[in-house]
Coordinates of N, CA and C in Angstrom, one line a residue:
M5 N 101.5 136.7 65.6 CA 101.3 137.3 66.9 C 100.4 138.6 66.6
V6 N 99.6 138.9 67.7 CA 98.7 140.1 67.7 C 99.3 141.0 68.8
Y7 N 99.7 142.1 68.6 CA 100.3 143.0 69.5 C 101.4 142.5 70.4
G8 N 102.1 141.5 69.7 CA 103.3 141.0 70.4 C 102.9 139.8 71.5
V9 N 101.7 139.6 71.7 CA 101.2 138.7 72.8 C 100.2 137.7 72.4
G10 N 99.3 138.0 71.5 CA 98.1 137.2 71.3 C 98.5 136.3 70.1
I11 N 98.0 135.1 70.2 CA 98.2 134.0 69.1 C 97.0 133.5 68.6
N12 N 96.9 133.8 67.3 CA 95.7 133.2 66.6 C 96.0 131.7 66.3
D13 N 95.5 130.8 67.1 CA 95.9 129.4 66.8 C 94.7 128.6 66.3
M14 N 93.8 129.3 65.8 CA 92.6 128.6 65.2 C 93.0 128.2 63.7
P15 N 92.3 127.2 63.2 CA 92.6 126.7 61.8 C 92.6 127.8 60.8
K16 N 93.4 127.6 59.8 CA 93.5 128.7 58.7 C 92.1 128.7 58.1
G17 N 91.5 129.9 58.0 CA 90.3 130.2 57.3 C 89.1 130.1 58.2
W18 N 89.4 129.9 59.6 CA 88.4 129.8 60.6 C 87.5 131.0 60.7
R19 N 88.2 132.2 60.7 CA 87.5 133.4 60.9 C 86.4 133.6 59.7
L20 N 86.8 133.2 58.4 CA 85.9 133.4 57.3 C 84.8 132.3 57.2
E21 N 84.8 131.4 58.1 CA 83.8 130.4 57.9 C 82.3 130.8 58.2
S22 N 82.3 131.9 59.1 CA 81.0 132.4 59.6 C 81.1 133.8 59.9
E23 N 80.0 134.5 60.0 CA 80.0 135.8 60.6 C 80.2 135.8 61.9
L24 N 79.8 134.9 62.7 CA 80.0 134.7 64.2 C 81.5 134.5 64.4
N25 N 82.1 133.6 63.7 CA 83.5 133.5 63.9 C 84.4 134.8 63.7
S26 N 83.9 135.6 62.7 CA 84.6 136.9 62.4 C 84.4 137.8 63.6
R27 N 83.1 137.8 64.2 CA 82.9 138.6 65.3 C 83.6 138.3 66.6
I28 N 83.7 136.9 66.8 CA 84.5 136.5 68.0 C 85.9 136.9 67.8
Y29 N 86.5 136.7 66.6 CA 87.8 137.2 66.4 C 88.0 138.6 66.6
N30 N 87.1 139.5 66.1 CA 87.1 140.9 66.4 C 87.0 141.3 67.8
C31 N 86.3 140.7 68.6 CA 86.1 140.9 69.9 C 87.4 140.5 70.7
W32 N 87.9 139.4 70.3 CA 89.3 139.1 70.9 C 90.4 140.0 70.6
H33 N 90.4 140.3 69.4 CA 91.5 141.3 68.9 C 91.2 142.7 69.7
G34 N 90.0 143.1 69.8 CA 89.7 144.4 70.5 C 90.3 144.4 71.8
A35 N 90.1 143.3 72.5 CA 90.5 143.2 74.0 C 92.1 143.3 73.9
L36 N 92.8 142.6 73.0 CA 94.2 142.7 72.9 C 94.6 144.2 72.6
Q37 N 93.8 144.8 71.7 CA 94.2 146.1 71.3 C 94.2 147.1 72.5
R38 N 93.1 147.0 73.3 CA 92.9 147.9 74.4 C 94.1 147.7 75.5
C39 N 94.5 146.4 75.5 CA 95.6 146.2 76.6 C 97.0 146.3 76.1
Y40 N 97.3 146.0 74.8 CA 98.7 145.9 74.4 C 99.1 146.9 73.2
S41 N 98.2 147.7 72.8 CA 98.5 148.6 71.8 C 98.9 150.0 72.4
D42 N 100.1 150.4 72.2 CA 100.7 151.5 72.8 C 99.9 152.7 72.2
T43 N 99.6 152.7 70.8 CA 98.9 153.7 70.3 C 97.5 153.9 70.9
Y44 N 96.8 152.8 71.1 CA 95.5 152.8 71.7 C 95.6 153.3 73.2
K45 N 96.5 152.8 74.0 CA 96.7 153.3 75.4 C 97.1 154.7 75.5
K46 N 97.8 155.2 74.5 CA 98.1 156.7 74.5 C 96.8 157.5 74.4
K47 N 95.9 157.1 73.5 CA 94.6 157.7 73.1 C 93.6 157.5 74.3
Y48 N 93.7 156.3 74.9 CA 92.8 156.0 76.0 C 93.6 155.6 77.2
P49 N 94.1 156.5 78.0 CA 94.9 156.1 79.1 C 94.4 155.3 80.2
S50 N 93.1 155.2 80.3 CA 92.4 154.4 81.4 C 92.7 152.8 81.3
Y51 N 93.3 152.5 80.0 CA 93.6 151.2 79.8 C 95.0 150.8 80.4
K52 N 95.7 151.8 80.8 CA 97.0 151.6 81.3 C 97.0 150.4 82.5
D53 N 97.9 149.5 82.4 CA 97.8 148.3 83.3 C 96.8 147.2 83.2
C54 N 96.0 147.4 82.1 CA 95.0 146.3 81.7 C 95.7 145.3 81.0
Y55 N 95.1 144.0 81.2 CA 95.8 142.9 80.5 C 94.8 141.7 80.2
V56 N 95.2 140.9 79.3 CA 94.2 139.7 79.0 C 94.7 138.4 79.7
C57 N 93.9 137.7 80.4 CA 94.3 136.5 81.1 C 95.0 135.7 80.1
D58 N 95.9 134.8 80.8 CA 96.8 133.9 79.9 C 96.1 133.0 78.9
K59 N 94.9 132.4 79.5 CA 94.1 131.6 78.5 C 93.6 132.3 77.3
W60 N 93.2 133.6 77.4 CA 92.7 134.3 76.3 C 93.8 135.0 75.4
L61 N 95.0 134.8 75.7 CA 96.1 135.3 74.8 C 96.0 134.4 73.6
R62 N 95.6 133.2 73.7 CA 95.4 132.4 72.6 C 93.9 132.5 72.1
L63 N 93.6 132.8 70.8 CA 92.3 132.8 70.3 C 91.5 131.6 70.7
S64 N 92.2 130.4 70.6 CA 91.5 129.2 70.9 C 90.8 129.1 72.3
G65 N 91.5 129.8 73.3 CA 91.2 129.9 74.6 C 89.9 130.8 74.8
F66 N 90.0 131.9 74.0 CA 88.8 132.8 74.1 C 87.6 132.2 73.4
V67 N 87.8 131.4 72.4 CA 86.7 130.7 71.6 C 86.0 129.7 72.6
E68 N 86.9 129.0 73.4 CA 86.4 128.0 74.3 C 85.5 128.6 75.3
D69 N 85.9 129.9 75.8 CA 85.2 130.5 76.9 C 84.0 131.4 76.5
I70 N 84.1 132.0 75.2 CA 83.2 133.0 74.8 C 81.6 132.7 75.2
S71 N 81.2 131.5 74.9 CA 79.8 131.2 75.2 C 79.5 131.2 76.6
F72 N 80.5 131.2 77.6 CA 80.3 131.3 79.0 C 80.3 132.6 79.5
I73 N 80.6 133.6 78.7 CA 80.6 135.0 79.3 C 79.1 135.4 79.4
D74 N 78.9 136.2 80.5 CA 77.5 136.7 80.7 C 77.0 137.4 79.6
N75 N 75.8 137.3 79.2 CA 75.1 137.9 78.1 C 75.7 137.6 76.7
Y76 N 76.3 136.4 76.6 CA 76.8 136.0 75.3 C 75.7 135.8 74.3
E77 N 74.6 135.2 74.8 CA 73.5 134.8 73.9 C 73.0 136.2 73.2
Y78 N 72.9 137.2 74.1 CA 72.4 138.5 73.5 C 73.4 139.0 72.5
W79 N 74.6 139.0 72.9 CA 75.7 139.6 71.9 C 75.6 138.7 70.6
A80 N 75.6 137.3 70.6 CA 75.7 136.5 69.5 C 74.5 136.7 68.5
S81 N 73.3 137.0 69.3 CA 72.0 137.1 68.5 C 71.7 138.5 68.0
H82 N 72.5 139.5 68.4 CA 72.4 140.9 67.8 C 73.6 141.4 67.2
P83 N 74.0 140.9 66.1 CA 75.2 141.3 65.3 C 75.2 142.6 64.9
N84 N 74.1 143.3 64.7 CA 74.2 144.7 64.2 C 74.0 145.7 65.4
E85 N 74.0 145.4 66.6 CA 73.9 146.3 67.7 C 75.3 146.5 68.3
R86 N 75.6 147.6 68.9 CA 76.8 147.8 69.4 C 76.9 147.2 70.9
I87 N 77.5 146.1 71.1 CA 77.6 145.5 72.3 C 79.2 145.2 72.7
A88 N 79.5 145.6 73.8 CA 81.0 145.6 74.2 C 81.2 144.5 75.1
L89 N 82.5 144.0 75.0 CA 83.1 143.1 76.1 C 83.5 143.9 77.2
D90 N 82.9 143.9 78.3 CA 83.3 144.8 79.4 C 83.8 144.1 80.5
K91 N 85.0 144.7 81.1 CA 85.6 144.0 82.3 C 85.4 144.8 83.5
D92 N 84.7 145.8 83.5 CA 84.6 146.8 84.5 C 83.2 146.6 85.4
I93 N 82.2 146.4 84.9 CA 80.9 146.3 85.6 C 80.9 145.5 86.7
K94 N 81.4 144.3 86.7 CA 81.4 143.4 87.9 C 82.2 143.9 89.0
S95 N 83.2 144.5 88.8 CA 84.1 145.2 89.8 C 84.0 146.6 90.1
N96 N 83.0 147.3 89.4 CA 82.7 148.7 89.5 C 84.1 149.4 89.1
G97 N 84.8 148.9 88.0 CA 86.1 149.6 87.6 C 87.2 149.3 88.2
A98 N 87.3 148.3 89.2 CA 88.6 147.9 89.9 C 89.3 146.9 89.1
N99 N 88.8 146.2 88.2 CA 89.4 145.1 87.5 C 90.2 145.6 86.5
K100 N 91.3 145.0 86.2 CA 92.2 145.3 85.1 C 92.4 144.1 84.1
C101 N 91.8 143.1 84.4 CA 92.0 141.8 83.5 C 90.7 141.4 82.7
Y102 N 91.0 141.2 81.4 CA 90.0 140.6 80.7 C 90.0 139.1 80.8
C103 N 89.0 138.5 81.5 CA 89.0 137.0 81.8 C 87.4 136.7 81.9
L104 N 87.4 135.3 81.8 CA 85.9 134.8 81.9 C 85.1 135.3 83.3
E105 N 85.8 135.2 84.4 CA 85.2 135.6 85.6 C 84.8 136.9 85.7
Q106 N 85.5 137.8 85.0 CA 85.2 139.3 85.2 C 84.5 140.0 84.1
C107 N 84.4 139.4 83.0 CA 83.8 140.0 81.7 C 82.4 139.6 81.5
M108 N 81.7 140.4 80.9 CA 80.3 140.4 80.3 C 80.2 141.2 79.2
F109 N 79.1 140.8 78.3 CA 78.8 141.7 77.2 C 77.7 142.7 77.7
I110 N 77.9 144.0 77.4 CA 76.9 145.0 77.6 C 76.7 145.8 76.4
N111 N 75.5 146.4 76.4 CA 75.2 147.3 75.2 C 76.0 148.6 75.3
N112 N 76.1 149.3 74.3 CA 76.9 150.5 74.2 C 76.4 151.6 75.3
S113 N 75.3 151.7 75.3 CA 74.8 152.7 76.3 C 75.3 152.4 77.7
D114 N 75.0 151.3 78.1 CA 75.6 150.8 79.5 C 77.0 150.9 79.6
N115 N 77.7 150.7 78.5 CA 79.1 150.7 78.5 C 79.7 152.1 78.8
V116 N 78.9 153.1 78.1 CA 79.3 154.5 78.3 C 78.9 154.9 79.7
K117 N 77.8 154.6 80.2 CA 77.5 154.9 81.6 C 78.6 154.4 82.5
Q118 N 79.0 153.1 82.3 CA 80.0 152.5 83.3 C 81.3 153.2 83.2
S119 N 81.6 153.6 82.0 CA 82.9 154.2 81.8 C 82.9 155.5 82.5
N120 N 81.9 156.3 82.4 CA 81.7 157.6 83.1 C 81.6 157.4 84.6
K121 N 81.1 156.4 85.1 CA 80.9 156.1 86.5 C 82.3 155.8 87.1
T122 N 83.1 155.1 86.4 CA 84.3 154.6 87.0 C 85.6 155.3 86.5
M123 N 85.5 156.1 85.4 CA 86.7 156.9 85.0 C 87.2 157.9 86.0
R124 N 88.5 158.0 86.0 CA 89.1 159.1 86.8 C 89.1 160.4 86.0
Y125 N 88.4 161.4 86.5 CA 88.4 162.6 85.8 C 89.6 163.6 86.1
D126 N 90.2 163.7 85.1 CA 91.5 164.7 85.2 C 91.1 166.0 84.6
F127 N 91.1 167.0 85.4 CA 90.7 168.4 84.8 C 91.9 169.1 84.4
T128 N 93.0 168.5 84.2 CA 94.3 169.2 83.7 C 94.0 169.6 82.3
Q129 N 94.8 170.6 81.9 CA 94.4 171.3 80.6 C 95.3 170.9 79.5
T130 N 95.0 169.6 79.0 CA 95.7 169.3 77.8 C 95.2 170.1 76.6
D131 N 96.0 170.2 75.5 CA 95.4 170.9 74.4 C 94.1 170.5 73.8
E132 N 93.9 169.1 73.8 CA 92.7 168.6 73.4 C 91.5 169.2 74.3
Y133 N 91.5 169.1 75.5 CA 90.6 169.6 76.5 C 90.4 171.1 76.3
K134 N 91.4 171.9 76.1 CA 91.4 173.3 75.9 C 90.6 173.6 74.6
N135 N 90.9 172.9 73.6 CA 90.1 173.1 72.3 C 88.6 172.7 72.5
K136 N 88.4 171.6 73.2 CA 87.1 171.2 73.4 C 86.3 172.2 74.3
M137 N 87.0 172.6 75.3 CA 86.4 173.6 76.2 C 86.1 174.9 75.5
S138 N 87.0 175.4 74.7 CA 86.7 176.6 73.9 C 85.4 176.5 73.0
E139 N 85.5 175.3 72.4 CA 84.1 175.0 71.6 C 82.9 175.1 72.3
V140 N 82.9 174.6 73.5 CA 81.8 174.5 74.4 C 81.4 175.9 74.9
T141 N 82.4 176.6 75.4 CA 82.0 177.9 75.9 C 82.2 179.1 74.9
S142 N 82.2 178.7 73.7 CA 82.2 179.7 72.5 C 83.4 180.8 72.8
G143 N 84.5 180.2 73.0 CA 85.8 181.0 73.0 C 85.9 181.9 74.3
E144 N 85.1 181.7 75.3 CA 85.1 182.4 76.5 C 86.2 182.0 77.5
R145 N 86.9 180.9 77.2 CA 87.9 180.4 78.2 C 89.2 181.1 77.9
N146 N 90.0 181.3 78.9 CA 91.2 181.9 79.0 C 92.4 181.0 79.1
G147 N 92.1 179.7 79.0 CA 93.2 178.7 79.0 C 93.5 178.2 80.4
R148 N 92.9 178.6 81.5 CA 93.1 178.1 82.9 C 91.8 178.0 83.5
Y149 N 91.8 177.2 84.7 CA 90.6 177.2 85.4 C 90.7 178.3 86.3
G150 N 89.4 179.0 86.4 CA 89.3 180.0 87.4 C 88.0 179.9 88.1
K151 N 87.6 180.7 88.9 CA 86.4 180.6 89.7 C 85.2 180.6 88.8
G152 N 85.1 181.3 87.8 CA 83.9 181.4 86.9 C 84.1 180.5 85.7
D153 N 85.2 179.6 85.5 CA 85.2 178.8 84.4 C 84.4 177.6 84.5
K154 N 83.9 177.2 83.4 CA 83.0 176.0 83.2 C 84.0 174.8 83.1
V155 N 83.5 173.6 83.7 CA 84.2 172.5 83.6 C 83.3 171.5 82.9
C156 N 83.9 170.7 81.9 CA 83.2 169.8 81.1 C 83.7 168.4 81.3
Q157 N 82.8 167.5 81.2 CA 83.1 165.9 81.4 C 82.9 165.4 80.0
Y158 N 83.9 164.6 79.5 CA 83.9 164.0 78.3 C 84.0 162.4 78.4
N159 N 83.4 161.7 77.6 CA 83.7 160.3 77.7 C 85.1 160.0 76.9
K160 N 85.5 158.7 76.8 CA 86.8 158.5 76.3 C 87.0 158.8 74.8
N161 N 85.8 159.0 74.1 CA 85.9 159.4 72.7 C 85.8 161.0 72.5
M162 N 86.0 161.6 73.8 CA 86.0 163.1 73.7 C 84.6 163.7 73.3
E163 N 83.6 162.9 73.6 CA 82.2 163.4 73.4 C 81.7 164.1 74.7
L164 N 81.0 165.2 74.6 CA 80.6 166.0 75.8 C 79.6 165.2 76.5
I165 N 79.6 165.1 77.7 CA 78.7 164.4 78.6 C 77.9 165.4 79.4
K166 N 78.6 166.3 80.2 CA 78.0 167.2 81.1 C 79.0 168.4 81.3
I167 N 78.3 169.6 81.5 CA 79.0 170.8 81.8 C 78.6 171.3 83.2
W168 N 79.6 171.7 83.9 CA 79.4 172.3 85.3 C 79.8 173.8 85.2
D169 N 79.1 174.7 86.0 CA 79.5 176.1 85.9 C 80.8 176.4 86.5
N170 N 81.4 175.6 87.3 CA 82.7 175.8 87.9 C 83.2 174.4 88.6
A171 N 84.5 174.5 88.8 CA 85.2 173.3 89.2 C 84.6 172.8 90.5
H172 N 84.2 173.7 91.4 CA 83.6 173.2 92.7 C 82.4 172.4 92.4
Q173 N 81.5 172.6 91.5 CA 80.4 171.8 91.3 C 80.9 170.5 90.7
A174 N 81.9 170.5 90.0 CA 82.3 169.2 89.3 C 82.9 168.3 90.3
G175 N 83.5 168.9 91.4 CA 84.1 168.4 92.5 C 84.4 167.0 92.6

């Protein structure tokens, strides 16, 4: 079992038969990780309540559907490019389910743009944000938001995207 829910029911050694099979397995495993790994969801809370459809809980079901996922041909023919299995673009972030009808493959750049477009921005002061804010403003922060404090937007990997001069501008 993978993360207590996923079942690799493909024949023994299937993953090692080809690079494509290995990539398919890693894609399936990644969706399960985002939905069912407590460690992952703690680091990326936007995946709270996300799940994989019943068919895709079995690797064989995912293998059966993968070639029908939008942009599969591009994903399959570009093994060295960062291309993500995305569940959000079709629903503008409202979907929580990894399934054939809602998923598509998108390049990393578009994935980051979509994440930033649909992510809920929480300007609360976690230690991680305080540290990042201190780095960005060269230690000028005093640990709380005030009228003159800068507000920063980060992607899910805590990479800086944008800085506003104050919370009102970030609004």
